[in-house]
XYZ file of C-alpha atoms in Angstrom:
446
model
C -5.283 -4.439 -22.658
C -4.534 -4.638 -18.938
C -1.768 -2.708 -17.343
C 0.284 -3.550 -14.274
C -1.061 -1.059 -11.724
C 1.375 0.015 -9.081
C -1.491 -0.087 -6.640
C -2.740 -3.565 -7.400
C 0.598 -5.293 -7.174
C 2.147 -6.553 -3.938
C 3.046 -3.626 -1.724
C 6.573 -2.616 -2.543
C 8.501 0.595 -2.566
C 8.490 2.638 -5.791
C 10.066 5.671 -7.388
C 7.775 8.698 -7.172
C 8.185 11.945 -9.165
C 6.141 14.985 -8.406
C 6.444 17.838 -10.943
C 4.121 20.868 -10.898
C 4.386 23.624 -13.405
C 2.372 26.190 -15.346
C 1.675 26.463 -19.039
C 0.729 29.057 -21.587
C -3.063 29.092 -21.773
C -2.963 30.915 -25.101
C -0.864 28.188 -26.870
C -2.171 24.960 -28.268
C -2.061 22.044 -25.777
C -0.220 19.838 -28.257
C 2.587 22.315 -28.382
C 2.611 22.688 -24.593
C 2.926 18.915 -24.079
C 5.416 18.325 -26.880
C 8.552 18.771 -24.672
C 7.113 16.505 -22.030
C 6.403 13.664 -24.452
C 9.654 14.189 -26.358
C 11.783 13.811 -23.185
C 9.646 10.881 -21.985
C 10.128 9.001 -25.259
C 13.860 9.788 -25.335
C 14.740 8.763 -21.771
C 12.148 6.344 -20.332
C 13.526 3.318 -22.184
C 12.509 0.151 -20.366
C 9.747 1.819 -18.420
C 8.162 3.656 -21.393
C 4.329 3.618 -21.250
C 2.501 1.510 -23.816
C -1.100 2.475 -22.891
C -2.908 5.764 -22.902
C -6.044 5.779 -20.786
C -8.635 8.402 -21.603
C -12.290 7.472 -21.759
C -11.007 4.293 -23.262
C -7.638 2.545 -23.384
C -5.454 2.889 -26.484
C -1.989 1.763 -27.461
C 0.520 4.539 -26.822
C 1.034 7.068 -29.596
C 1.034 10.860 -29.877
C -2.386 10.618 -31.578
C -3.746 8.551 -28.667
C -2.489 11.220 -26.200
C -4.195 14.029 -28.110
C -7.405 12.009 -28.352
C -7.382 11.287 -24.616
C -6.777 14.975 -23.888
C -9.748 15.933 -25.911
C -12.234 13.381 -24.619
C -11.350 13.778 -20.939
C -11.456 17.577 -20.944
C -14.210 19.380 -19.063
C -14.687 23.128 -18.421
C -11.759 23.553 -16.064
C -9.500 20.558 -16.288
C -8.414 17.306 -17.951
C -6.754 14.300 -16.423
C -5.489 11.139 -18.162
C -3.026 8.370 -17.482
C -0.134 6.546 -19.096
C 0.618 2.936 -18.149
C 2.514 -0.219 -18.991
C 1.352 -3.796 -19.594
C 4.793 -5.296 -18.685
C 7.253 -5.069 -15.787
C 8.213 -2.627 -14.379
C 4.768 -1.273 -13.469
C 4.063 2.373 -14.307
C 1.484 4.919 -13.448
C 1.805 8.386 -14.944
C -0.937 10.871 -14.238
C -1.156 14.159 -16.138
C -3.457 16.802 -14.798
C -4.123 20.151 -16.493
C -6.132 23.005 -15.035
C -7.604 25.774 -17.218
C -8.966 29.251 -16.478
C -10.670 30.488 -14.446
C -8.417 28.202 -12.396
C -4.685 29.033 -12.538
C -3.354 27.234 -15.598
C -1.255 24.390 -14.228
C 0.275 21.092 -15.338
C 0.853 18.373 -12.822
C 3.037 15.359 -13.710
C 3.031 12.516 -11.248
C 5.051 9.368 -12.013
C 5.218 6.101 -10.085
C 7.479 3.305 -11.230
C 7.486 -0.015 -9.313
C 9.674 -1.524 -8.048
C 12.193 1.010 -6.803
C 14.846 -1.685 -7.178
C 14.525 -1.247 -10.959
C 16.555 1.942 -10.478
C 19.568 0.227 -8.909
C 21.545 0.795 -12.087
C 23.294 4.123 -12.431
C 22.511 4.434 -16.146
C 18.741 4.164 -15.575
C 18.948 6.778 -12.892
C 20.998 9.024 -15.124
C 18.425 8.810 -17.875
C 15.680 9.622 -15.389
C 17.604 12.646 -14.160
C 18.178 13.804 -17.726
C 14.452 13.516 -18.437
C 13.553 15.697 -15.448
C 16.319 18.117 -16.285
C 14.857 18.561 -19.802
C 11.394 19.208 -18.341
C 12.727 21.612 -15.690
C 14.657 23.545 -18.327
C 11.568 24.023 -20.414
C 8.774 24.377 -17.861
C 8.900 26.889 -14.964
C 8.845 24.864 -11.790
C 8.608 25.972 -8.162
C 9.793 22.685 -6.792
C 10.034 19.098 -7.987
C 11.225 15.901 -6.351
C 11.815 12.257 -7.105
C 12.531 9.707 -4.373
C 11.378 6.525 -2.654
C 7.716 6.802 -1.885
C 8.098 4.908 1.424
C 10.764 7.333 2.614
C 8.743 10.366 1.414
C 5.871 9.164 3.591
C 8.094 8.772 6.646
C 9.740 12.199 6.130
C 8.360 15.088 8.159
C 8.066 17.230 5.095
C 5.238 19.229 3.480
C 6.618 17.989 0.155
C 4.552 14.861 0.745
C 1.610 14.672 3.102
C -0.942 16.664 4.948
C 0.792 20.089 4.613
C 1.495 19.733 0.925
C -1.200 22.163 -0.161
C 0.008 24.833 2.250
C 3.535 24.397 1.087
C 2.553 24.902 -2.495
C 0.594 28.004 -1.648
C 3.393 29.676 0.218
C 5.778 28.926 -2.635
C 8.145 26.648 -0.697
C 9.555 29.305 1.588
C 12.394 27.086 2.645
C 13.976 23.644 2.043
C 11.917 21.360 4.143
C 13.623 18.207 2.895
C 16.223 17.106 0.442
C 15.355 13.966 -1.493
C 17.318 11.944 -4.086
C 16.409 14.249 -7.018
C 15.367 17.857 -6.384
C 14.584 20.858 -8.627
C 14.521 24.131 -6.727
C 12.735 26.998 -8.487
C 14.330 30.452 -8.890
C 12.409 31.906 -5.879
C 13.613 29.215 -3.547
C 17.152 29.423 -4.935
C 17.240 33.165 -4.180
C 15.794 32.577 -0.680
C 18.538 30.056 0.138
C 21.178 31.982 -1.787
C 22.282 31.036 -5.242
C 25.951 30.689 -4.285
C 25.096 28.466 -1.302
C 22.751 26.404 -3.429
C 25.317 25.808 -6.188
C 28.012 24.912 -3.648
C 25.929 22.106 -2.125
C 27.917 18.902 -1.543
C 26.065 16.413 -3.748
C 26.449 13.977 -6.595
C 25.207 16.546 -9.132
C 24.354 20.235 -8.810
C 23.420 22.137 -11.988
C 22.046 25.608 -12.625
C 19.350 25.438 -15.310
C 18.778 28.186 -17.956
C 15.610 29.423 -16.255
C 17.362 30.001 -12.941
C 16.275 26.728 -11.314
C 18.801 24.390 -9.744
C 18.881 20.615 -10.245
C 20.339 18.706 -7.279
C 20.961 14.936 -7.111
C 22.308 13.623 -3.811
C 23.473 10.180 -4.901
C 24.095 8.334 -8.222
C 21.346 5.742 -7.684
C 18.024 6.056 -5.918
C 17.431 2.364 -5.092
C 20.033 2.441 -2.336
C 18.795 5.755 -0.841
C 18.720 4.156 2.592
C 22.402 3.040 2.671
C 24.776 4.652 5.099
C 26.681 6.443 2.352
C 23.579 7.780 0.608
C 22.076 8.975 3.911
C 25.310 10.755 4.711
C 25.197 12.544 1.361
C 21.554 13.418 1.900
C 22.245 14.849 5.389
C 25.220 16.882 4.149
C 23.143 18.460 1.359
C 20.238 19.182 3.708
C 22.385 20.705 6.455
C 24.248 22.824 3.876
C 21.022 24.299 2.522
C 19.631 24.731 5.990
C 22.494 25.987 8.213
C 19.978 26.445 10.990
C 19.668 22.664 11.283
C 22.081 20.492 13.237
C 23.839 18.030 10.921
C 23.975 15.210 13.493
C 20.229 15.517 14.148
C 19.450 15.494 10.391
C 21.598 12.346 9.942
C 20.138 10.627 12.955
C 16.616 11.191 11.647
C 17.535 9.835 8.225
C 19.121 6.732 9.788
C 16.043 6.175 11.908
C 13.946 6.204 8.796
C 16.312 3.704 7.178
C 15.938 1.425 10.207
C 12.177 1.588 9.866
C 12.496 0.403 6.275
C 15.196 -2.187 6.787
C 14.116 -5.753 5.836
C 12.956 -7.901 8.722
C 12.874 -11.698 8.392
C 9.400 -13.091 9.146
C 9.379 -15.571 12.090
C 5.716 -15.946 12.621
C 3.978 -18.433 14.921
C 3.776 -21.615 12.809
C 0.030 -22.047 13.361
C -0.714 -18.695 11.798
C 2.243 -18.116 9.416
C 0.048 -18.378 6.251
C -2.477 -15.869 7.675
C 0.112 -13.438 9.042
C 2.027 -13.470 5.765
C -1.135 -12.264 4.064
C -1.733 -9.657 6.778
C 1.741 -8.300 6.126
C 1.268 -8.333 2.352
C -1.848 -6.162 2.905
C 0.094 -3.532 4.805
C 1.363 -0.374 3.165
C 4.937 -0.958 2.040
C 6.400 1.757 4.341
C 4.713 -0.005 7.324
C 5.563 -3.539 6.255
C 8.837 -4.150 8.100
C 7.462 -2.681 11.288
C 4.435 -4.944 10.967
C 6.625 -7.998 10.440
C 8.559 -7.160 13.611
C 5.370 -6.748 15.596
C 3.922 -10.055 14.397
C 7.211 -11.840 14.985
C 6.940 -10.829 18.636
C 3.196 -11.670 18.857
C 1.957 -15.077 19.954
C -1.724 -16.006 19.671
C -3.379 -16.719 23.040
C -4.243 -20.319 23.696
C -7.899 -20.929 22.880
C -10.105 -20.928 25.991
C -13.290 -22.229 24.275
C -13.031 -25.884 25.297
C -13.634 -28.359 28.126
C -12.181 -31.777 28.917
C -14.252 -34.497 27.256
C -15.350 -35.885 30.576
C -16.837 -32.454 31.448
C -18.856 -32.206 28.294
C -22.514 -31.237 28.584
C -24.883 -33.870 27.285
C -27.130 -33.144 24.353
C -30.376 -31.512 25.532
C -32.268 -31.071 22.298
C -35.452 -33.089 21.468
C -34.280 -33.963 17.923
C -30.560 -34.300 17.404
C -30.877 -34.677 13.632
C -32.931 -31.511 13.385
C -30.290 -29.616 15.430
C -27.497 -30.875 13.198
C -29.435 -29.750 10.132
C -29.779 -26.319 11.714
C -26.013 -26.118 12.272
C -25.460 -27.114 8.636
C -27.897 -24.426 7.539
C -26.025 -21.802 9.566
C -22.745 -22.910 7.964
C -24.301 -22.583 4.481
C -25.148 -18.983 5.392
C -21.421 -18.345 5.731
C -20.696 -19.987 2.383
C -23.347 -17.801 0.808
C -21.798 -14.705 2.410
C -18.203 -15.424 1.447
C -18.236 -17.614 -1.670
C -17.515 -14.751 -4.121
C -14.547 -13.399 -2.199
C -13.430 -16.681 -0.630
C -14.250 -19.526 -3.000
C -12.430 -22.093 -0.824
C -15.317 -21.900 1.752
C -17.097 -24.536 -0.371
C -14.487 -27.046 0.648
C -14.697 -26.565 4.438
C -10.960 -27.252 4.930
C -8.403 -25.776 7.360
C -7.192 -23.669 4.490
C -10.711 -22.202 4.021
C -10.571 -21.154 7.689
C -7.397 -19.197 6.998
C -8.963 -17.624 3.934
C -12.011 -16.600 5.964
C -9.753 -15.223 8.707
C -8.017 -12.995 6.207
C -11.227 -11.901 4.546
C -12.783 -10.803 7.891
C -9.519 -9.079 8.880
C -9.056 -7.221 5.579
C -12.718 -6.087 5.677
C -12.398 -4.973 9.298
C -15.613 -6.874 9.623
C -16.370 -6.315 13.344
C -16.113 -2.564 12.792
C -17.558 -2.186 9.318
C -20.798 -4.099 9.858
C -23.697 -3.447 12.188
C -23.237 -5.072 15.569
C -26.828 -6.415 15.507
C -26.195 -8.128 12.162
C -22.939 -9.623 13.449
C -24.541 -11.024 16.573
C -27.706 -12.337 14.916
C -26.300 -13.659 11.651
C -22.506 -13.657 11.415
C -21.718 -15.305 14.758
C -24.064 -18.317 14.250
C -22.790 -18.793 10.684
C -19.129 -18.622 11.656
C -19.547 -20.828 14.685
C -21.413 -23.543 12.705
C -18.904 -23.380 9.862
C -16.002 -23.803 12.304
C -17.754 -26.729 13.915
C -18.343 -28.346 10.482
C -14.638 -28.062 9.626
C -13.739 -29.752 12.951
C -16.275 -32.535 12.158
C -15.183 -33.136 8.540
C -11.437 -32.839 8.954
C -10.724 -34.088 12.514
C -13.428 -36.712 12.939
C -15.302 -34.503 15.376
C -18.831 -35.089 16.566
C -21.481 -32.438 17.306
C -23.076 -32.539 20.764
C -26.056 -30.208 20.163
C -27.520 -28.005 22.829
C -30.570 -25.762 22.936
C -28.362 -22.754 23.576
C -25.981 -22.197 20.671
C -23.168 -21.083 22.942
C -23.314 -24.428 24.751
C -23.117 -26.523 21.534
C -19.934 -28.600 21.436
C -17.832 -30.559 18.996
C -16.015 -33.543 20.496
C -12.514 -34.003 19.130
C -10.333 -36.525 20.928
C -10.211 -35.752 24.642
C -11.694 -32.246 24.422
C -14.958 -30.662 23.424
C -14.776 -27.355 21.584
C -17.301 -24.506 21.744
C -17.346 -23.071 18.175
C -20.122 -20.594 18.782
C -18.378 -19.132 21.776
C -15.238 -18.860 19.633
C -17.173 -17.079 16.938
C -18.559 -14.558 19.430
C -15.060 -13.837 20.834
C -13.713 -13.725 17.293
C -16.066 -10.952 16.190
C -15.401 -8.615 19.121
C -12.790 -6.483 17.262
C -10.321 -6.496 14.452
C -7.546 -7.586 16.778
C -9.736 -10.403 18.014
C -9.798 -11.787 14.472
C -6.130 -12.585 15.015
C -6.198 -13.337 18.727
C -9.165 -15.688 18.358
C -8.641 -16.787 14.818
C -10.530 -19.775 13.454
C -7.265 -21.171 12.103
C -5.557 -21.097 15.527
C -8.406 -23.003 17.239
C -8.392 -25.590 14.477
C -4.612 -26.220 14.754
C -4.768 -26.541 18.519
C -7.675 -28.961 18.213
C -5.711 -30.890 15.675
C -2.768 -31.352 18.088
C -5.077 -32.470 20.901
C -7.270 -34.949 19.007
C -5.256 -37.982 20.059
């Protein structure tokens, strides 16, 4: 059984729920988790988990949950996951801590894509599930919202100050998200009357003194003008010390950062840049598209006019060509597992290699000595071989690798010089990409 991991799929926004509570350490765990599982089974519907992952994967059932709890438990904690094998992707992590640690239950849910929750009925069922949990389990604070927007928010609910915020018991309302559960202590800090009079889609006092607050009927359109206005009104109401216009402006700035941007990449590098964007975190993706739309690769400098080519100065041309071929085979040996297309030595294999080196941050993640001594000769020779095989190029070997040339049309290209420039930094992998040099050489071969 293989599940659709929210982390392995294409970067895309998802619905994130964070729910921390405590449990009775004297009671049986099965009884403690019964309300959680009952509400999940009642309300999850189309995103219901079908896999329980303990020490091994099992089809979802209560028995499988209890088995996973037992086999994953150590002295102080147990952690296991619930997943799906079909769309939408799901990742539920349950973490339980036992004495001498404070007994605590953490429920973290990710459902991808966020667009799945564009329907009001699905959102209503999700809210009802959380309401059921919050009515049964004592909770200090719980939230559900777009993960991308959570990351952009300057809030200790999500990010580097989260631990501090938990420890101080959420002394104030740092942020209002789509769905919020405010524990009794925070409700009293804000003022119960003020909390219950918050302008929002739904405000409900729960039996244990907590307050459930939902800003907008649907979470998928959290970034719309109307939803942001509702979010700002709720936040400013709960925090009268904040300026409403400032709160709204900050929310709209976050919406602008997440607004879709149409890719308009340089045609030579569009396949490569599309993959670079796909590898970016989803909350950074639109900004990255805008940056790459505005970016243009520098024209390659590693060439001379054909009439300025240096003549071959090696004693044995055939031996030199065999050496270049051997260097190129070194690159194939290095990349073939991750980049199978390198066997074909095509323009597409150059793009695949470009992306591999970029995703690996190769110039920074490998020793400089190894790059200069092994990677640069291998990359340069491979680039030269692609020029020879696909553009009818001809090697002009030289004793110094950096002077070796490949004649294509009315230019000679210096593939080893390109490889050295290429491996200077991660940005150089784009500025001096192998793909770009090939495409320019292709245009100038006639």
